[in-house]
XYZ file of C-alpha atoms in Angstrom:
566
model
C 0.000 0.000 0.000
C 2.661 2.288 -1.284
C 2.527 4.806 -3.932
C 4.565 7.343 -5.477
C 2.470 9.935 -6.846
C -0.074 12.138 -4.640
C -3.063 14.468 -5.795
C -1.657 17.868 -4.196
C -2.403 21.506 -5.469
C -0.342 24.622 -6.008
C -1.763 27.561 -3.919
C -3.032 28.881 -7.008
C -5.057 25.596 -8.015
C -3.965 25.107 -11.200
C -4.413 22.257 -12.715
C -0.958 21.641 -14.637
C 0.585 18.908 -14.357
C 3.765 18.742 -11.916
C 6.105 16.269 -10.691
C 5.136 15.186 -7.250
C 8.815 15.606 -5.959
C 8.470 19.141 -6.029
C 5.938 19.348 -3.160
C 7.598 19.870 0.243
C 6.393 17.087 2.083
C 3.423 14.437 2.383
C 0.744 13.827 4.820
C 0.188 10.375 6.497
C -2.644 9.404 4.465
C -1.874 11.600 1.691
C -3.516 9.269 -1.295
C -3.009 9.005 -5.166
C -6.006 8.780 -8.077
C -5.265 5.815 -9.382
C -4.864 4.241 -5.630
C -8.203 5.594 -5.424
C -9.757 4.014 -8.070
C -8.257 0.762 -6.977
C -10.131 1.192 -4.007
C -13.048 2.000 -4.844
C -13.531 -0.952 -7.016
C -12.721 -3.774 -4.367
C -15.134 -1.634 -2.102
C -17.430 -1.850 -4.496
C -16.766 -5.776 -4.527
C -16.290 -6.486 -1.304
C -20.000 -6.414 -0.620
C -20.273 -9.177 -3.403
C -21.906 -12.064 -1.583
C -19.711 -15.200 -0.294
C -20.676 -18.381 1.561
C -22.123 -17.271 4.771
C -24.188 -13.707 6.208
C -22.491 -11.385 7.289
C -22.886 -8.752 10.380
C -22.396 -4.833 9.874
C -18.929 -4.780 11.412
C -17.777 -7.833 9.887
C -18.627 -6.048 6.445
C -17.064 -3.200 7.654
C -13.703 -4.733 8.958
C -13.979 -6.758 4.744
C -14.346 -3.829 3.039
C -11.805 -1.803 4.827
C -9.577 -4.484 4.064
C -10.051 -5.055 0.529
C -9.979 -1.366 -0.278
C -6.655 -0.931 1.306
C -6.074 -4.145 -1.071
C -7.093 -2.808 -4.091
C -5.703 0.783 -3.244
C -2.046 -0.687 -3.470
C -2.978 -2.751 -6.540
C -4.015 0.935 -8.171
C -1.066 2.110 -6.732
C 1.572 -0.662 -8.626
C -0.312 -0.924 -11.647
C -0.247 3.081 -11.679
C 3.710 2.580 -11.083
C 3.946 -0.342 -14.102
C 2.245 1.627 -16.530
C 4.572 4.861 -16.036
C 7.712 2.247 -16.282
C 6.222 1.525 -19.971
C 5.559 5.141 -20.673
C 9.286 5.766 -19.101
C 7.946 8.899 -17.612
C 7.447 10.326 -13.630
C 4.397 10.512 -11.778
C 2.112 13.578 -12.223
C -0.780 15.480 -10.608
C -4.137 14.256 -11.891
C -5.840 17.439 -13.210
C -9.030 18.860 -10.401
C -11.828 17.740 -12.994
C -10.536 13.884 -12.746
C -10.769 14.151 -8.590
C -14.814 15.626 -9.633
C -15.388 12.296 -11.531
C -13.880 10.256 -8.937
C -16.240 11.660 -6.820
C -19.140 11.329 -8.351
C -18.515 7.976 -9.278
C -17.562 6.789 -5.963
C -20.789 8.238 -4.301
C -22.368 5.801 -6.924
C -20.996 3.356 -6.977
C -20.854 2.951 -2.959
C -24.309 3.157 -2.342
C -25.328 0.985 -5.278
C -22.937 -1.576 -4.087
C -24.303 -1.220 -0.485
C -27.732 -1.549 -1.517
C -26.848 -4.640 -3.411
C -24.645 -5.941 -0.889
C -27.880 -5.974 1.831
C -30.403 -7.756 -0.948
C -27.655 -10.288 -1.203
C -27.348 -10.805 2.754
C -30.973 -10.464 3.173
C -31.522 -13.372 0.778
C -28.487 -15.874 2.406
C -30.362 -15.368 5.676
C -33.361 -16.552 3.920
C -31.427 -19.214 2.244
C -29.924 -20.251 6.202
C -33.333 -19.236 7.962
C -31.343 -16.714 10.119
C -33.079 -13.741 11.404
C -30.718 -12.346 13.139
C -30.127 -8.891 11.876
C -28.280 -5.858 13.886
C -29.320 -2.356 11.982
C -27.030 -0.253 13.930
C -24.104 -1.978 12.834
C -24.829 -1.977 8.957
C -25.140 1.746 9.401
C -21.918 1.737 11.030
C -20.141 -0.213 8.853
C -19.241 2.188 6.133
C -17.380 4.036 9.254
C -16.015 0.590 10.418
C -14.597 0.317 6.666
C -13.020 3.954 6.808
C -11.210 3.527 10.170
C -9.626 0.264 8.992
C -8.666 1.682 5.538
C -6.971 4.187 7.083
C -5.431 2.413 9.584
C -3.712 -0.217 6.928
C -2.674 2.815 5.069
C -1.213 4.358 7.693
C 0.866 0.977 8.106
C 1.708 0.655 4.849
C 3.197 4.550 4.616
C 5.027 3.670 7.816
C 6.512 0.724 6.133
C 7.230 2.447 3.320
C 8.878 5.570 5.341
C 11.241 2.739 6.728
C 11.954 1.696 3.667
C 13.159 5.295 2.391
C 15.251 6.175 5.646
C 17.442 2.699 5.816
C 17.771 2.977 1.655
C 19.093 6.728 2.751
C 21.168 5.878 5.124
C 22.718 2.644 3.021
C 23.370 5.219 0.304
C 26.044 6.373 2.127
C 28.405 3.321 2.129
C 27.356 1.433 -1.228
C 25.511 2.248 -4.388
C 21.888 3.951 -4.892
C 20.639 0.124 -6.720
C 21.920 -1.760 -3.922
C 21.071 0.454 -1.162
C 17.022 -0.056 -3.040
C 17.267 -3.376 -3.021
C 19.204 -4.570 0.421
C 16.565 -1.663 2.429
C 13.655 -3.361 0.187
C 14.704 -7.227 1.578
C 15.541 -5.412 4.936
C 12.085 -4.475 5.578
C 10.126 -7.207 4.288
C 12.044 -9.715 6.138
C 11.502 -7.615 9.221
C 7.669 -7.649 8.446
C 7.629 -11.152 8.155
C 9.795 -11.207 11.372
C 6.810 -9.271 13.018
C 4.070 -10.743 11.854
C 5.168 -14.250 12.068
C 7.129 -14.065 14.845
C 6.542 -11.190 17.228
C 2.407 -11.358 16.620
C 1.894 -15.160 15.604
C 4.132 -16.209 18.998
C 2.259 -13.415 21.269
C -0.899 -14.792 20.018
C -0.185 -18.668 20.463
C 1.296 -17.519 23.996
C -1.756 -15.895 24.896
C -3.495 -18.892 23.631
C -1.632 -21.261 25.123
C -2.212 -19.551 29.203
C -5.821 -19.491 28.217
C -6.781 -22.710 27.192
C -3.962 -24.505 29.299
C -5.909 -23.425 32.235
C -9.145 -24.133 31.130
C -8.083 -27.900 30.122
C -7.339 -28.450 33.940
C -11.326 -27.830 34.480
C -14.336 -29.297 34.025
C -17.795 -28.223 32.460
C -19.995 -27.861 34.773
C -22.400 -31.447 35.244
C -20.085 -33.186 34.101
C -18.786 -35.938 36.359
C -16.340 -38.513 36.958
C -17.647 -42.054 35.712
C -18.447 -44.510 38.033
C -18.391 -47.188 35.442
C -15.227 -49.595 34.032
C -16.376 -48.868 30.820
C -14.937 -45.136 30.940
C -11.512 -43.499 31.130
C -10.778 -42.034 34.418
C -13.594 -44.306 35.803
C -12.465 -46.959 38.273
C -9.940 -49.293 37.093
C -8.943 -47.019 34.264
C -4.966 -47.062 32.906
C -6.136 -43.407 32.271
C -6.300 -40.961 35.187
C -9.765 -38.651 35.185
C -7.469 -35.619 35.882
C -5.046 -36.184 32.855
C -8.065 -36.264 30.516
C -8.429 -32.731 29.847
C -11.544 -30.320 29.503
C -12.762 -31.746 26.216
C -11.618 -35.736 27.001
C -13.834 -34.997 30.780
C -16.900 -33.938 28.820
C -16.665 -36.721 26.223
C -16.003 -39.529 28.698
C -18.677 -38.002 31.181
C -21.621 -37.871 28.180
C -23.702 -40.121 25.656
C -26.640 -41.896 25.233
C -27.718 -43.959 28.200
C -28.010 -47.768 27.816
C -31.805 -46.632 28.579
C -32.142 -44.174 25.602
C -30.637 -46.741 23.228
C -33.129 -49.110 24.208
C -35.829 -46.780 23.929
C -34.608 -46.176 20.079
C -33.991 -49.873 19.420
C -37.084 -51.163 20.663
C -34.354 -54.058 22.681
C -31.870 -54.374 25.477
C -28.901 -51.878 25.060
C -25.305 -52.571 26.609
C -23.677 -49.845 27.660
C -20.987 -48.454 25.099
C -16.849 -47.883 25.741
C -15.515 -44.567 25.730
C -12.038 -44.656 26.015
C -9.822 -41.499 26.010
C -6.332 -39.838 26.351
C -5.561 -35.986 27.287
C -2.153 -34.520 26.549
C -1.626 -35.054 30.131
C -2.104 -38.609 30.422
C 1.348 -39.138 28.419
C 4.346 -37.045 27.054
C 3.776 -37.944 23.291
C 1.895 -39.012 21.051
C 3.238 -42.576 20.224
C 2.571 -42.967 24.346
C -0.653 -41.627 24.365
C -2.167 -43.863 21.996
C -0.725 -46.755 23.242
C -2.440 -45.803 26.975
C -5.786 -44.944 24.850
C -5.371 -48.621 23.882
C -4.438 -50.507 26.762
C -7.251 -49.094 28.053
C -9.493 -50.309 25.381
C -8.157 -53.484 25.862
C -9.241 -53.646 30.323
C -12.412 -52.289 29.647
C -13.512 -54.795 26.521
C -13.350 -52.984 23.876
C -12.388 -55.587 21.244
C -15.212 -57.660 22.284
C -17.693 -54.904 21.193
C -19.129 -55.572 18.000
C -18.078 -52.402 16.599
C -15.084 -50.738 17.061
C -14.686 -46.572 16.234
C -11.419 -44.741 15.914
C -11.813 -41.299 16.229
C -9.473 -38.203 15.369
C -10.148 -35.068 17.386
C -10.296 -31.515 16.745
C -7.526 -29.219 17.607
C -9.296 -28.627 21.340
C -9.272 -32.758 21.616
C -12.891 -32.183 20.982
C -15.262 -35.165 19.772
C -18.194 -33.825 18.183
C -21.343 -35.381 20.307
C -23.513 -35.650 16.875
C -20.747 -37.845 15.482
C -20.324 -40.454 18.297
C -23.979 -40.756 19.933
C -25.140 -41.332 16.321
C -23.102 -44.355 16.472
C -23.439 -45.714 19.520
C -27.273 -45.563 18.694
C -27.197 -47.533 15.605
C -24.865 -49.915 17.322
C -27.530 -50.810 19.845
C -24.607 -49.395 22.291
C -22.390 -52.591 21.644
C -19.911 -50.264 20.856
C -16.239 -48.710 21.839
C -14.832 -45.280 20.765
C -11.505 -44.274 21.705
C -9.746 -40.684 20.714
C -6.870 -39.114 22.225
C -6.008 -35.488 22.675
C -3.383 -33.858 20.733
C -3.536 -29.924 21.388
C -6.063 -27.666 23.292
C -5.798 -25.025 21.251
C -8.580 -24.220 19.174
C -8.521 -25.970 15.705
C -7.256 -22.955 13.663
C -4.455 -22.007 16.265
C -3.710 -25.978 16.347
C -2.871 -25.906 12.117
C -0.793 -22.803 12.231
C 1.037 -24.350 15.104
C 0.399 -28.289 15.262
C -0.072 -29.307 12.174
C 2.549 -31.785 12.840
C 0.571 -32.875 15.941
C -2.356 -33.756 14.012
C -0.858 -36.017 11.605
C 0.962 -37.476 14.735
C -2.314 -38.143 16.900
C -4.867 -40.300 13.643
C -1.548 -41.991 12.569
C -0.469 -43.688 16.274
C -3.975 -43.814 17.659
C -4.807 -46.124 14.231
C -1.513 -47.919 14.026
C -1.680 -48.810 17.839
C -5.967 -49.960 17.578
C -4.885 -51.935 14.186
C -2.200 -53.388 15.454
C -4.201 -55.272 18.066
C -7.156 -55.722 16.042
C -4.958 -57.653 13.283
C -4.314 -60.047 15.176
C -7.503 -60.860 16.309
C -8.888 -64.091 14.357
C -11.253 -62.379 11.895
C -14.254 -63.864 12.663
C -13.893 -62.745 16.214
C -12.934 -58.703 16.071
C -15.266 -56.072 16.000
C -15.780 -54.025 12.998
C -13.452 -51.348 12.610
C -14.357 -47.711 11.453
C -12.719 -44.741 11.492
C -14.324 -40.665 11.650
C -13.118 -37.222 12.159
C -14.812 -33.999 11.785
C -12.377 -30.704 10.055
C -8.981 -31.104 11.501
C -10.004 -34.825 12.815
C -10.574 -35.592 9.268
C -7.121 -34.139 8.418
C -5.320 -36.413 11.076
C -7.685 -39.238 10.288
C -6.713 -39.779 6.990
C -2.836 -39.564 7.939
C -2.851 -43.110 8.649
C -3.970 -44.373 5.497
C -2.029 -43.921 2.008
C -5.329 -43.742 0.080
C -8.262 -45.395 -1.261
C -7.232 -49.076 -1.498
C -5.544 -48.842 2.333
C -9.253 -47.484 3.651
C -11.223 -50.073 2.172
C -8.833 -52.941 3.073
C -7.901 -51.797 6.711
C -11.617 -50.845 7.926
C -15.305 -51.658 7.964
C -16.185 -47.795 6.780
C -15.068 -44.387 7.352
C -16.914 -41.211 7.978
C -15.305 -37.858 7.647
C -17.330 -34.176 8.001
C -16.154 -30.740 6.839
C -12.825 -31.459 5.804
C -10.606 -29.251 5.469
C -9.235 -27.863 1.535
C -5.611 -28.688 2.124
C -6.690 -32.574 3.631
C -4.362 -34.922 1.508
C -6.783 -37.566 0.469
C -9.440 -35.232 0.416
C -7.684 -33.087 -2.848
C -6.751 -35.959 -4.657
C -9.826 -37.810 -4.472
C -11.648 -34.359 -5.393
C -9.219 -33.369 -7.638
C -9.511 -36.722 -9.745
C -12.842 -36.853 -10.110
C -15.065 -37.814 -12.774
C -14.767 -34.605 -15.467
C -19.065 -34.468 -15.308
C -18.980 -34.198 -11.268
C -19.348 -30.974 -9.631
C -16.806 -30.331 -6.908
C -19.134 -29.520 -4.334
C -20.614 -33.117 -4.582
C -17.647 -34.510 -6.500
C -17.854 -38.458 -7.886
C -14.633 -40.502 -7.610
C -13.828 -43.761 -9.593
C -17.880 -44.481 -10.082
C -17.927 -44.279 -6.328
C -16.703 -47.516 -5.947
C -15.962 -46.759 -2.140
C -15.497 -43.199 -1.613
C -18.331 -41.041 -1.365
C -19.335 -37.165 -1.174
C -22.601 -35.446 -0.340
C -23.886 -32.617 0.819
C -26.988 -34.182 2.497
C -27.350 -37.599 2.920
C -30.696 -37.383 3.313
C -30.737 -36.188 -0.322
C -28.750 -39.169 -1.548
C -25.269 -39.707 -1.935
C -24.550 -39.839 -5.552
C -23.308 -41.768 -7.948
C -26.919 -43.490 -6.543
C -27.464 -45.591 -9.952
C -23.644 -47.746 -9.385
C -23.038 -50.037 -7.085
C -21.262 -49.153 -3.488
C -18.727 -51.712 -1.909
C -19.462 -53.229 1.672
C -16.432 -50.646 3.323
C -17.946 -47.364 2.394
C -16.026 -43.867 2.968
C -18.057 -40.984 3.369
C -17.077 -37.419 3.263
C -20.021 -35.135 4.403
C -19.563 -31.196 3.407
C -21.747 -28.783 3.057
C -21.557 -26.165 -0.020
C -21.844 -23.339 2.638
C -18.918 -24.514 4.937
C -15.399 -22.092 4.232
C -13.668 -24.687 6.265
C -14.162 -27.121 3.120
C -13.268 -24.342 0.311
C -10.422 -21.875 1.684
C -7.336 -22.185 0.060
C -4.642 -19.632 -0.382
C -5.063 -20.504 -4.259
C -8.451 -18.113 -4.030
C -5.563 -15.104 -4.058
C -5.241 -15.519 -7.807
C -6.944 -18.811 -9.313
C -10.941 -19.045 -9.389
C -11.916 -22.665 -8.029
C -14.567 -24.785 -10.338
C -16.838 -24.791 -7.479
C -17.157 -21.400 -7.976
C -17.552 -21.402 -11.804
C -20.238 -24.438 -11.490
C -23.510 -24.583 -10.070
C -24.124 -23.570 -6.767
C -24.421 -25.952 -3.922
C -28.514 -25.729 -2.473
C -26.806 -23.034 0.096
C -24.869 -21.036 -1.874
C -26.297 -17.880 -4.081
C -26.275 -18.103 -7.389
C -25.142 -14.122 -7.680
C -21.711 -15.257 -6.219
C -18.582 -15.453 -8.302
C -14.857 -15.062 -7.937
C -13.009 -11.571 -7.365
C -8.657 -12.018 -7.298
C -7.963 -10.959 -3.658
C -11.712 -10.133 -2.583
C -13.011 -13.438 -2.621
C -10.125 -15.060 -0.613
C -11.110 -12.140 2.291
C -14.520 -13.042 2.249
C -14.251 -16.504 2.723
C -11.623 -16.019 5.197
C -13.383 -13.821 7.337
C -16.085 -16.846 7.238
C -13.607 -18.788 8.878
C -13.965 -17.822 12.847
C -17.755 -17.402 12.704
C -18.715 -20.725 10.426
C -20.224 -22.654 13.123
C -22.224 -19.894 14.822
C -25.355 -20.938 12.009
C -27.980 -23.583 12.358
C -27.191 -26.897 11.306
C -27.067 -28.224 8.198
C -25.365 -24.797 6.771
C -21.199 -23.713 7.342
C -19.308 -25.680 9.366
C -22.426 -27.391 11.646
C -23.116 -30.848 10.887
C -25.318 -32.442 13.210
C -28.066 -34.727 11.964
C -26.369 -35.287 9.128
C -24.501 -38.225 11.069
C -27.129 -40.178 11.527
C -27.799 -40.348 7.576
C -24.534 -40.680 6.941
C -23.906 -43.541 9.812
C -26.541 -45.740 8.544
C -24.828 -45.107 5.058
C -21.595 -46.692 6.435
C -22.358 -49.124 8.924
C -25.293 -50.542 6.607
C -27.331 -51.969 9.510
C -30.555 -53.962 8.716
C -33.168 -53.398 10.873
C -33.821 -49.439 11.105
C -36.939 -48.116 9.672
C -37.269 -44.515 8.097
C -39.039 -43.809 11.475
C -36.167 -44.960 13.497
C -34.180 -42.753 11.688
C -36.514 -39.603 11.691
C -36.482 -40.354 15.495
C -32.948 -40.149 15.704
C -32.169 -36.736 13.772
C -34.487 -35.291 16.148
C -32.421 -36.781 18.960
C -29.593 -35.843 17.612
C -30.581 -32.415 16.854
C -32.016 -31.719 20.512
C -28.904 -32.470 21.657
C -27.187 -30.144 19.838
């Protein structure tokens, strides 16, 4: 956000042209026409609809962003074009400030007006009604205070630039001293940023949630059943579980609701967990998780589910209880803890921990399920839900090592840069959409949006071990990439998924904003829509496990269980 030409007048306010050199000195925010016009049009775009509503301020804090965005973009392509005229910078004559003007009233409030129809009609679309006046009138101020503000950075960026280039002048040539102060102050940006503010944040992070994995949600209680970690005769200690492995172990379906679905006697099912305090690594961890399994029965259950967690160690409740249900409770789930940050902290910082946690905790359950004799060991699935889908699949090398190594596998909202995920996507059939791609006839990977709609290809035939990947077309944990900066993705270009508008399409720079500023808030919608799957498991469940006996009632009854327990 940089530029080198600045619309100042003479005293006399003429409108010659003049180098920009001569004037004495610049202001802060002192800004150029062409910057302008840069920013203006991502404005303008910014209030372009993307995959999920958006508040006042959050519009606000988007366009204030992408103007400063497209203001340096004006800026360099104002600076490339004078390189191929091979002339300075001049003063834009008064009348071309008078257009700007005019054109930027508008074009502002056309694009604002535009920009509410479009949210107005993805609320619809979502059936949210919440809607904060106040703060859409306050967001064009919201925009201007953080336009500013990045400007301001910029010019002080810049301003470092031209003193250390001034003062390396002195003791080696003008080119060199450019280029050395140019690499000097970019590397100590990226110094900042990913150093001074990525470590302060993780640090802050880290006292936060540390603490808060030492406690426990309130009504939740120590089990007084064998069947539980950190209930008696447990390997693992209840105190080592962690906030998230307390609440998991502590929850579920009673053996009485079970019954009550099934219509039959219900067993009670395993839950079997590991915090990041119960061991010092990983490798450890798992291996508790599973000696644990082991004392409490879990091998003997008919069905056996390995389960990655989110960055938190969370376990999604939809995911498991849905399982446990159409098990009948003969069932054992075991997950260990790999982080307690929060799962977008837990990628910048643990990626590695991730991929660690679904490789060990798999390796360790399969290695004692192998050697089982095979018509005596449960059934053996594996699930994950966003970055528990990214560790999940870390164990296996791809489609042939899923199908041979479990019963079925069930994996919601994964994330874009999930290995298996892209290349299964990515090698799709050329007539599948992405949103709802179709991989080698679907054979035994699977993608939908809503089971309950189907699961397409539904005409060819599926194999006994099913993978599943649910995603929904609204969910920015599924489509950001850092390729949105510069390439338009075909699930832009191609239809819309049943929660996506129509109107939206794909802006360089803009539309990589809006989706990531969809990011923090993409589970705070009702299910079914952004990053909130819920229900869905229970369709997608009785997808994979295939079980006989449940009737379309049964399995109405169960999304509303599922649901009121959300």
């Amino acid at each position: 956000m940089t530029d080198s030409a600045a619309p100042v007048q003479t005293a006399a306010g003429d409108d010659e042209d003049r180098p920009v050199e001569s004037v004495g000195h610049r202001k802060l925010l002192y800004v150029t026409l062409p910057g302008c016009w840069g920013a203006l049009l991502f404005a303008c775009l910014s209030f372009t609809p993307s995959l999920l509503p958006r508040g006042g301020l959050l519009q606000g804090m988007i366009c204030g962003i992408t103007a400063a965005i497209g203001y340096g973009l004006g800026v360099f392509a104002a600076f490339v074009w004078r390189a191929f005229a091979d002339r300075g910078p001049r003063r834009p004559r008064r009348g071309s400030w008078y257009v700007f003007l005019v054109a930027a009233v508008v074009l502002l409030v056309g694009s604002f007006s535009a920009g509410q129809y479009w949210q107005h009609e993805i609320r619809a679309v979502m059936g949210v009604s919440e809607y904060n006046v106040a703060l859409v009138v306050l967001s064009p101020v919201v925009a201007a205070v953080m336009f500013c503000l990045l400007l301001a950075v910029g010019r002080g960026v810049r301003g470092l630039y031209h003193w250390l280039a001034a003062q390396l002048d002195r003791w080696i040539g003008h080119r060199a001293a450019t280029v050395v102060g140019w690499v000097a102050v970019a590397a100590l940006v990226y110094a900042i940023v990913s150093g001074v503010l990525l470590s302060g944040l993780v640090s802050v992070a880290n006292q936060a949630f540390s603490v808060r994995d030492t406690m426990t949600e309130e009504g939740i209680e120590q089990p007084v059943s064998g069947l539980r970690s950190g209930g008696p005769g447990s390997v693992v200690p209840w105190d080592s579980l962690g906030w998230q492995g307390r609440i998991f172990v502590g929850s579920g379906p009673s053996t009485e609701d079970i019954s009550r679905f099934t219509g039959d006697p219900a067993v009670e099912p395993i839950r079997i967990y590991a915090g990041l305090a119960s061991s010092d690594d990983s490798e450890s961890r798992a291996a508790s998780a599973v000696d644990d399994l082991v004392r409490a029965g879990g091998f003997d259950r008919e069905n056996l589910l390995v389960v990655t967690t989110t960055g938190s160690g969370w376990v999604d409740p939809a995911l498991v209880d849905s399982f446990e249900y159409f098990a009948g409770g003969d069932a054992a789930t075991v997950a260990v803890q790999y982080s307690y940050l929060p799962s977008w902290i837990s990628y910048l910082v643990d990626q590695s921990k991730a991929r660690e946690a679904g490789r060990d905790l798999f390796d360790a359950v399969y290695d004692v399920w192998s050697k089982l004799p095979q018509d005596d060991r449960p059934r053996l699935f594996v699930a994950g839900e966003s970055l528990g889908s990214f560790g999940g699949e870390t164990a296996f090398s791809g489609e042939a090592d899923l199908r041979n190594r479990t019963s079925g596998t069930l994996f919601a909202g994964p994330p874009n840069f999930n290995t298996l995920f892209r290349e299964f996507s990515d090698r799709r059939e050329p007539d599948s959409p992405e949103v709802e791609p179709v991989y080698k006839d679907g054979r035994t990977v699977r993608f939908t949006n809503d089971p309950r709609d189907g699961i397409p290809p539904g005409d060819r035939a599926w194999e006994e071990t099913r993978v599943l990947y649910l995603m929904h077309p609204s969910d920015p944990i599924v489509w950001w990439s850092p390729n949105l900066i510069l390439r338009e993705p075909d699930w832009i270009g191609q239809e819309p998924g049943r929660d996506v508008l129509e109107e939206m399409f794909w802006v360089p720079f803009v539309t990589f904003w809006q989706i990531t500023a969809d990011l923090p808030f993409s589970t705070g919608f009702p299910a079914g829509h952004g990053h909130k799957y819920s229900s869905e498991y229970v369709d997608g469940w009785n997808a994979v496990m295939q079980p006989t006996d449940i009737t379309p009632e049964q399995l109405t009854d169960l999304r509303e269980i599922i649901d009121a327990g959300e």
